[in-house]
Amino acid sequence: MKKIDGAVLVLSGPSGAGKSSLVHKIIDDIGECYFSISTTTRPMREGEVDGVDYHFVDKAEFEREIEDDQFLEYAVVHGNYYGTSLRPVKKALEEGKLVVFDIDVQGNAAVQNRLGDITTSVFITPPTLSELKRRLENRSTDAQDVIEKRLQMAKKEIQRVSEYEFLLINDDLEAAADKLQTIATTARFKKSNDEINAFVNQWEDM
Ligand code: 5GP
């Protein structure tokens, strides 16, 4: 990889936690960023747009991309493949952008492995499981069995919160957005190990 000036912000948390609403609220106030668009094999939901919300592909295409080593990370979530393509992320990092990922706990672990030095991670959740259930039911984009699967998954994911630097409880959207904006602004200041080593080497200039 060329010199990296950018940084990474990982956002995880159950579907229904309000991640997209929070991102929409802060996106204009956190400087130049690239919001990574994942590739998935899950069916498109009503209102979603291919190439905007996700790149929607079939299983064979996804597996071809795995073979071609195209993913920074990928995982099976709720029985479908989800993955982050490496190329646009590399480009955005080289351009000094803050790269924002909405990925699950497995994805966070993989990103920490590969880009841990420049990564800030945030786990976003409603205050309680019953509040999450209420939000998913109100959203009415998913069938009851899908909601049930998401709740079971959320119960598992919450056990891994300690793998994140920040736990953001999305109780009040405005307050949570303020906090996320502060975290995102600070995330940019992370320096890669290479950059730190280069700085240290040139610092003793006499
Ligand atoms: P949804 O189907 O509700 O859009 O997303 C389901 C879950 O998949 C969410 O937890 C989301 O963060 C996660 N997810 C979305 N894209 C990716 C990805 O590229 N990689 C990984 N590991 N998880 C993802």
Coordinates of C-alpha atoms and ligand atoms in Angstrom, one line a residue:
M1 CA 0.0 0.0 0.0
K2 CA 1.2 3.6 -0.7
K3 CA 1.5 6.1 2.0
I4 CA -1.7 6.2 4.1
D5 CA -3.0 9.6 5.3
G6 CA -6.5 8.6 6.0
A7 CA -8.0 6.8 8.9
V8 CA -10.8 4.3 9.6
L9 CA -14.0 4.6 11.6
V10 CA -15.8 1.3 12.3
L11 CA -19.5 1.4 13.3
S12 CA -21.1 -1.8 14.4
G13 CA -24.3 -2.6 16.2
P14 CA -27.6 -4.4 15.6
S15 CA -29.7 -3.5 12.6
G16 CA -32.2 -1.0 14.2
A17 CA -29.5 0.6 16.3
G18 CA -29.8 3.8 14.3
K19 CA -26.4 3.7 12.6
S20 CA -27.5 5.1 9.3
S21 CA -29.6 7.9 10.9
L22 CA -26.6 8.9 13.0
V23 CA -24.3 8.8 10.0
H24 CA -26.7 11.0 8.0
K25 CA -26.8 13.5 10.8
I26 CA -23.0 13.9 11.1
I27 CA -21.8 13.3 7.5
D28 CA -21.6 17.0 6.5
D29 CA -19.7 18.0 9.7
I30 CA -16.8 15.5 9.8
G31 CA -14.8 16.5 6.8
E32 CA -13.8 14.4 3.8
C33 CA -15.0 10.9 4.2
Y34 CA -15.7 7.8 2.2
F35 CA -18.6 5.7 3.3
S36 CA -17.7 2.2 2.3
I37 CA -20.5 0.5 0.3
S38 CA -20.5 -3.2 1.1
T39 CA -21.3 -6.1 -1.2
T40 CA -24.0 -8.5 -0.1
T41 CA -25.9 -11.5 -1.2
R42 CA -29.0 -10.6 0.9
P43 CA -32.2 -9.7 -0.9
M44 CA -32.7 -5.9 -1.5
R45 CA -35.2 -4.3 1.0
E46 CA -37.9 -2.0 -0.1
G47 CA -36.4 1.5 -0.7
E48 CA -32.9 0.3 -1.1
V49 CA -30.8 1.1 -4.2
D50 CA -28.2 -1.1 -5.8
G51 CA -24.8 0.7 -5.6
V52 CA -26.0 3.1 -2.9
D53 CA -27.0 1.0 0.0
Y54 CA -25.1 -2.1 -1.1
H55 CA -23.7 -3.7 -4.2
F56 CA -26.2 -6.6 -4.5
V57 CA -24.8 -9.7 -6.1
D58 CA -25.6 -13.4 -6.1
K59 CA -23.7 -16.1 -4.2
A60 CA -21.7 -17.2 -7.2
E61 CA -20.5 -13.6 -7.9
F62 CA -19.6 -13.1 -4.2
E63 CA -17.6 -16.3 -4.1
R64 CA -15.8 -15.3 -7.3
E65 CA -14.7 -12.1 -5.6
I66 CA -13.5 -14.0 -2.6
E67 CA -11.4 -16.2 -4.9
D68 CA -10.0 -13.1 -6.5
D69 CA -9.0 -11.7 -3.1
Q70 CA -11.1 -8.6 -3.6
F71 CA -12.2 -8.2 0.0
L72 CA -10.6 -6.4 2.9
E73 CA -12.9 -8.6 5.0
Y74 CA -16.1 -10.6 4.5
A75 CA -18.4 -12.5 6.8
V76 CA -21.6 -14.5 6.8
V77 CA -24.3 -12.5 8.7
H78 CA -27.8 -13.7 9.1
G79 CA -27.0 -16.5 6.6
N80 CA -25.9 -14.0 3.8
Y81 CA -22.5 -12.9 2.7
Y82 CA -21.4 -9.3 3.4
G83 CA -18.0 -8.0 2.4
T84 CA -15.9 -4.8 2.1
S85 CA -14.1 -4.4 -1.2
L86 CA -10.4 -3.6 -0.7
R87 CA -9.8 -1.3 -3.7
P88 CA -12.0 1.7 -3.0
V89 CA -10.9 1.6 0.7
K90 CA -7.2 1.7 -0.3
K91 CA -7.8 4.6 -2.7
A92 CA -9.8 6.6 -0.1
L93 CA -7.1 6.0 2.6
E94 CA -4.4 7.2 0.1
E95 CA -6.4 10.3 -0.5
G96 CA -6.4 11.1 3.2
K97 CA -10.1 10.4 3.8
L98 CA -11.9 9.1 6.8
V99 CA -13.2 5.7 5.7
V100 CA -16.4 4.8 7.5
F101 CA -17.5 1.1 7.8
D102 CA -20.9 -0.2 8.9
I103 CA -19.8 -3.8 9.5
D104 CA -20.5 -6.5 12.1
V105 CA -18.3 -7.7 15.0
Q106 CA -16.5 -10.3 12.7
G107 CA -15.7 -7.5 10.2
N108 CA -14.4 -5.3 13.0
A109 CA -12.1 -8.0 14.2
A110 CA -10.7 -8.4 10.6
V111 CA -10.3 -4.7 10.1
Q112 CA -8.5 -4.4 13.5
N113 CA -6.1 -7.1 12.3
R114 CA -5.3 -5.4 9.0
L115 CA -5.7 -1.7 9.8
G116 CA -5.8 -1.6 13.7
D117 CA -3.3 1.3 14.0
I118 CA -5.5 3.7 12.1
T119 CA -8.9 2.4 13.2
T120 CA -11.4 3.8 15.7
S121 CA -14.2 1.5 16.6
V122 CA -17.7 2.3 17.9
F123 CA -20.5 -0.1 19.0
I124 CA -23.9 1.5 18.7
T125 CA -26.9 0.1 20.4
P126 CA -30.4 1.1 21.7
P127 CA -30.5 1.1 25.5
T128 CA -32.2 -2.3 25.8
L129 CA -33.1 -5.4 23.9
S130 CA -36.8 -4.6 24.2
E131 CA -36.2 -1.1 22.7
L132 CA -34.4 -2.7 19.8
K133 CA -37.4 -5.1 19.3
R134 CA -39.8 -2.1 19.3
R135 CA -37.7 -0.2 16.7
L136 CA -37.4 -3.2 14.4
E137 CA -41.1 -3.8 14.6
N138 CA -41.9 -0.2 13.9
R139 CA -39.6 -0.1 10.9
S140 CA -41.7 -2.9 9.4
T141 CA -39.2 -3.7 6.6
D142 CA -38.5 -7.2 7.9
A143 CA -40.8 -10.2 8.5
Q144 CA -41.3 -11.4 12.1
D145 CA -38.9 -14.4 11.7
V146 CA -36.2 -12.0 10.3
I147 CA -36.7 -9.7 13.3
E148 CA -36.4 -12.7 15.6
K149 CA -33.1 -13.7 13.9
R150 CA -31.8 -10.1 14.3
L151 CA -32.7 -10.0 18.0
Q152 CA -30.9 -13.3 18.6
M153 CA -27.9 -12.0 16.7
A154 CA -27.9 -8.8 18.7
K155 CA -27.8 -10.8 22.0
K156 CA -24.6 -12.5 20.7
E157 CA -23.1 -9.3 19.3
I158 CA -23.5 -7.3 22.6
Q159 CA -21.2 -9.9 24.3
R160 CA -18.4 -8.6 22.1
V161 CA -18.7 -4.9 23.0
S162 CA -15.4 -4.9 24.8
E163 CA -13.6 -5.4 21.5
Y164 CA -14.6 -1.7 20.7
E165 CA -13.1 1.5 21.9
F166 CA -16.5 3.2 22.3
L167 CA -19.9 2.1 23.3
L168 CA -22.5 4.5 22.1
I169 CA -26.0 4.2 23.5
N170 CA -28.5 5.6 21.0
D171 CA -31.2 6.7 23.4
D172 CA -31.6 10.3 22.2
L173 CA -30.6 10.7 18.5
E174 CA -29.4 14.3 18.9
A175 CA -27.2 13.5 21.9
A176 CA -25.8 10.3 20.3
A177 CA -25.1 12.2 17.0
D178 CA -23.1 14.9 19.0
K179 CA -21.0 12.2 20.6
L180 CA -20.4 10.3 17.3
Q181 CA -19.3 13.6 15.7
T182 CA -16.7 14.1 18.4
I183 CA -15.5 10.5 18.0
A184 CA -15.3 10.8 14.2
T185 CA -13.5 14.1 14.3
T186 CA -10.9 12.6 16.7
A187 CA -10.6 9.4 14.6
R188 CA -8.8 11.4 11.9
F189 CA -5.9 12.1 14.2
K190 CA -4.8 8.4 14.3
K191 CA -1.5 7.9 12.6
S192 CA -0.3 4.7 11.0
N193 CA 2.7 2.9 12.6
D194 CA 4.6 3.6 9.4
E195 CA 3.9 7.3 9.8
I196 CA 4.9 7.3 13.4
N197 CA 8.2 5.5 12.7
A198 CA 9.0 7.9 9.9
F199 CA 8.3 10.9 12.3
V200 CA 10.4 9.4 15.1
N201 CA 13.3 8.8 12.6
Q202 CA 13.3 12.4 11.4
W203 CA 12.5 14.0 14.7
E204 CA 16.1 13.7 16.0
D205 CA 17.4 16.2 13.5
M206 CA 20.6 17.2 15.3
Ligands
5GP1 P1 -28.3 -5.3 7.1 O1 -28.8 -6.5 6.4 O2 -29.3 -4.9 8.2 O3 -28.1 -4.2 6.2 O4 -26.9 -5.6 7.8 C1 -26.8 -6.7 8.7 C2 -25.5 -6.7 9.4 O5 -24.4 -6.9 8.4 C3 -25.2 -5.4 10.1 O6 -24.7 -5.8 11.4 C4 -24.1 -4.8 9.3 O7 -23.2 -4.0 10.1 C5 -23.3 -6.0 8.7 N1 -22.6 -5.7 7.5 C6 -22.9 -4.9 6.5 N2 -21.9 -4.8 5.6 C7 -20.9 -5.6 6.1 C8 -19.6 -5.9 5.6 O8 -19.2 -5.5 4.5 N3 -18.9 -6.8 6.3 C9 -19.3 -7.3 7.5 N4 -18.5 -8.1 8.2 N5 -20.6 -7.0 8.0 C10 -21.3 -6.1 7.3

